[in-house]
């Protein structure tokens, strides 16, 4: 995490804890957002993904309060909320608080007791830009709730608890990528994750490659119908293919050789399947190019991913297409594509580090010209996954 920034990015959470609850933290947790380099809409099809954590975080400063209640305040939202430790599941809280609440419910379900806590949430991760602020909030919540009970789950189990909270308690039907990225990524690396076996592999990005996040400033809720509809189409395609005698459990089992047979599916199912099958192959290709130090080859692979998401999966938007065009026309751009669920949100670009400033300026201008909108662009580093901060870091400059 960026120890040198001034003020440190977690200061807002520590200050909020002092203002709202009049106390200093026992611990501070930080969980990063993510960009997905490639492997889009593959996680819920048991497929492959390649996200990287970004250097923007949700921070939670928390202190044991000796009471049977968890009390929460968040910098981005009005009001304070609380829930009882022994029955955290009553769904009466405002939307933002359901993420920590859901994590408490799922920790309890694993036999991990929930202790009374005062907690303040703040951070520098944009909300609603498709950078997984909800997964980061869940993972940071898990860290402080575990710490309050002197517990520390393995990162993989923490990711699964957080995913269960989002899917089963909050009710957003997302896949597992975001929670795994926030919990498991390593600094300077992308995370190759097989969403079926849950095997992971950290792939170094190399010093010359930088990541740009180019947010279009247009957002559409993930809980919205389009994401759920894509998931249903994938399930329908599996059922239809099983009826033809194909021995598959999910779209992960469909190969490129099967595609001529799949072509008989009604529209749009064939195109949805083709996206998933070709996207899984592109994840492997991207990992190979990165590992063998051939970034030039990424241009075509990421371009093919964007085309497939636009034409076959139909989750891009006018603004996302414009941002990709603007990025590709800018100095230092190696590759670019939409990232995350789509329907708005952000584009990820891989950029030559030395050209980062020129890239950001030209892409912002190009996007403005194409759409009349101001995008929000920033460079980021592939960051370390979620962690409890050392007291010597958060104690600095906060009156401790
Ligand atoms: C969202 C979901 C992820 C994944 C992506 C699309 O970010 O939370 O699980 O499905 O969309 O790749």
XYZ file of N, CA, C and O in Angstrom, residues 235 237-250:
60
model
N -26.913 -20.515 -18.398
C -27.549 -21.723 -17.844
C -28.439 -22.378 -18.896
O -28.429 -23.604 -19.064
N -28.119 -22.216 -22.091
C -27.283 -22.820 -23.127
C -26.758 -24.175 -22.661
O -26.749 -25.152 -23.426
N -26.344 -24.264 -21.387
C -25.849 -25.548 -20.859
C -26.960 -26.598 -20.939
O -26.743 -27.714 -21.420
N -28.164 -26.217 -20.510
C -29.285 -27.175 -20.535
C -29.575 -27.627 -21.961
O -29.757 -28.817 -22.236
N -29.594 -26.669 -22.888
C -29.897 -27.001 -24.290
C -28.812 -27.918 -24.865
O -29.123 -28.870 -25.597
N -27.557 -27.665 -24.516
C -26.468 -28.503 -25.040
C -26.497 -29.897 -24.416
O -26.228 -30.901 -25.084
N -26.852 -29.951 -23.128
C -26.976 -31.268 -22.487
C -28.064 -32.094 -23.184
O -27.909 -33.298 -23.382
N -29.141 -31.421 -23.613
C -30.234 -32.135 -24.300
C -29.776 -32.726 -25.615
O -30.332 -33.719 -26.090
N -28.773 -32.094 -26.239
C -28.270 -32.648 -27.499
C -27.286 -33.794 -27.252
O -26.691 -34.317 -28.184
N -27.086 -34.136 -25.978
C -26.205 -35.258 -25.657
C -24.795 -34.848 -25.277
O -23.950 -35.704 -24.995
N -24.519 -33.549 -25.243
C -23.171 -33.133 -24.843
C -22.978 -33.343 -23.351
O -23.822 -32.951 -22.555
N -21.849 -33.932 -23.010
C -21.574 -34.216 -21.584
C -20.839 -33.022 -20.977
O -19.620 -33.017 -20.878
N -21.598 -32.004 -20.600
C -20.976 -30.817 -20.007
C -21.684 -30.464 -18.694
O -22.878 -30.679 -18.548
N -20.915 -29.951 -17.746
C -21.507 -29.475 -16.493
C -21.677 -27.966 -16.518
O -22.526 -27.405 -15.834
N -20.832 -27.300 -17.308
C -20.927 -25.846 -17.423
C -20.289 -25.453 -18.755
O -19.702 -26.298 -19.449
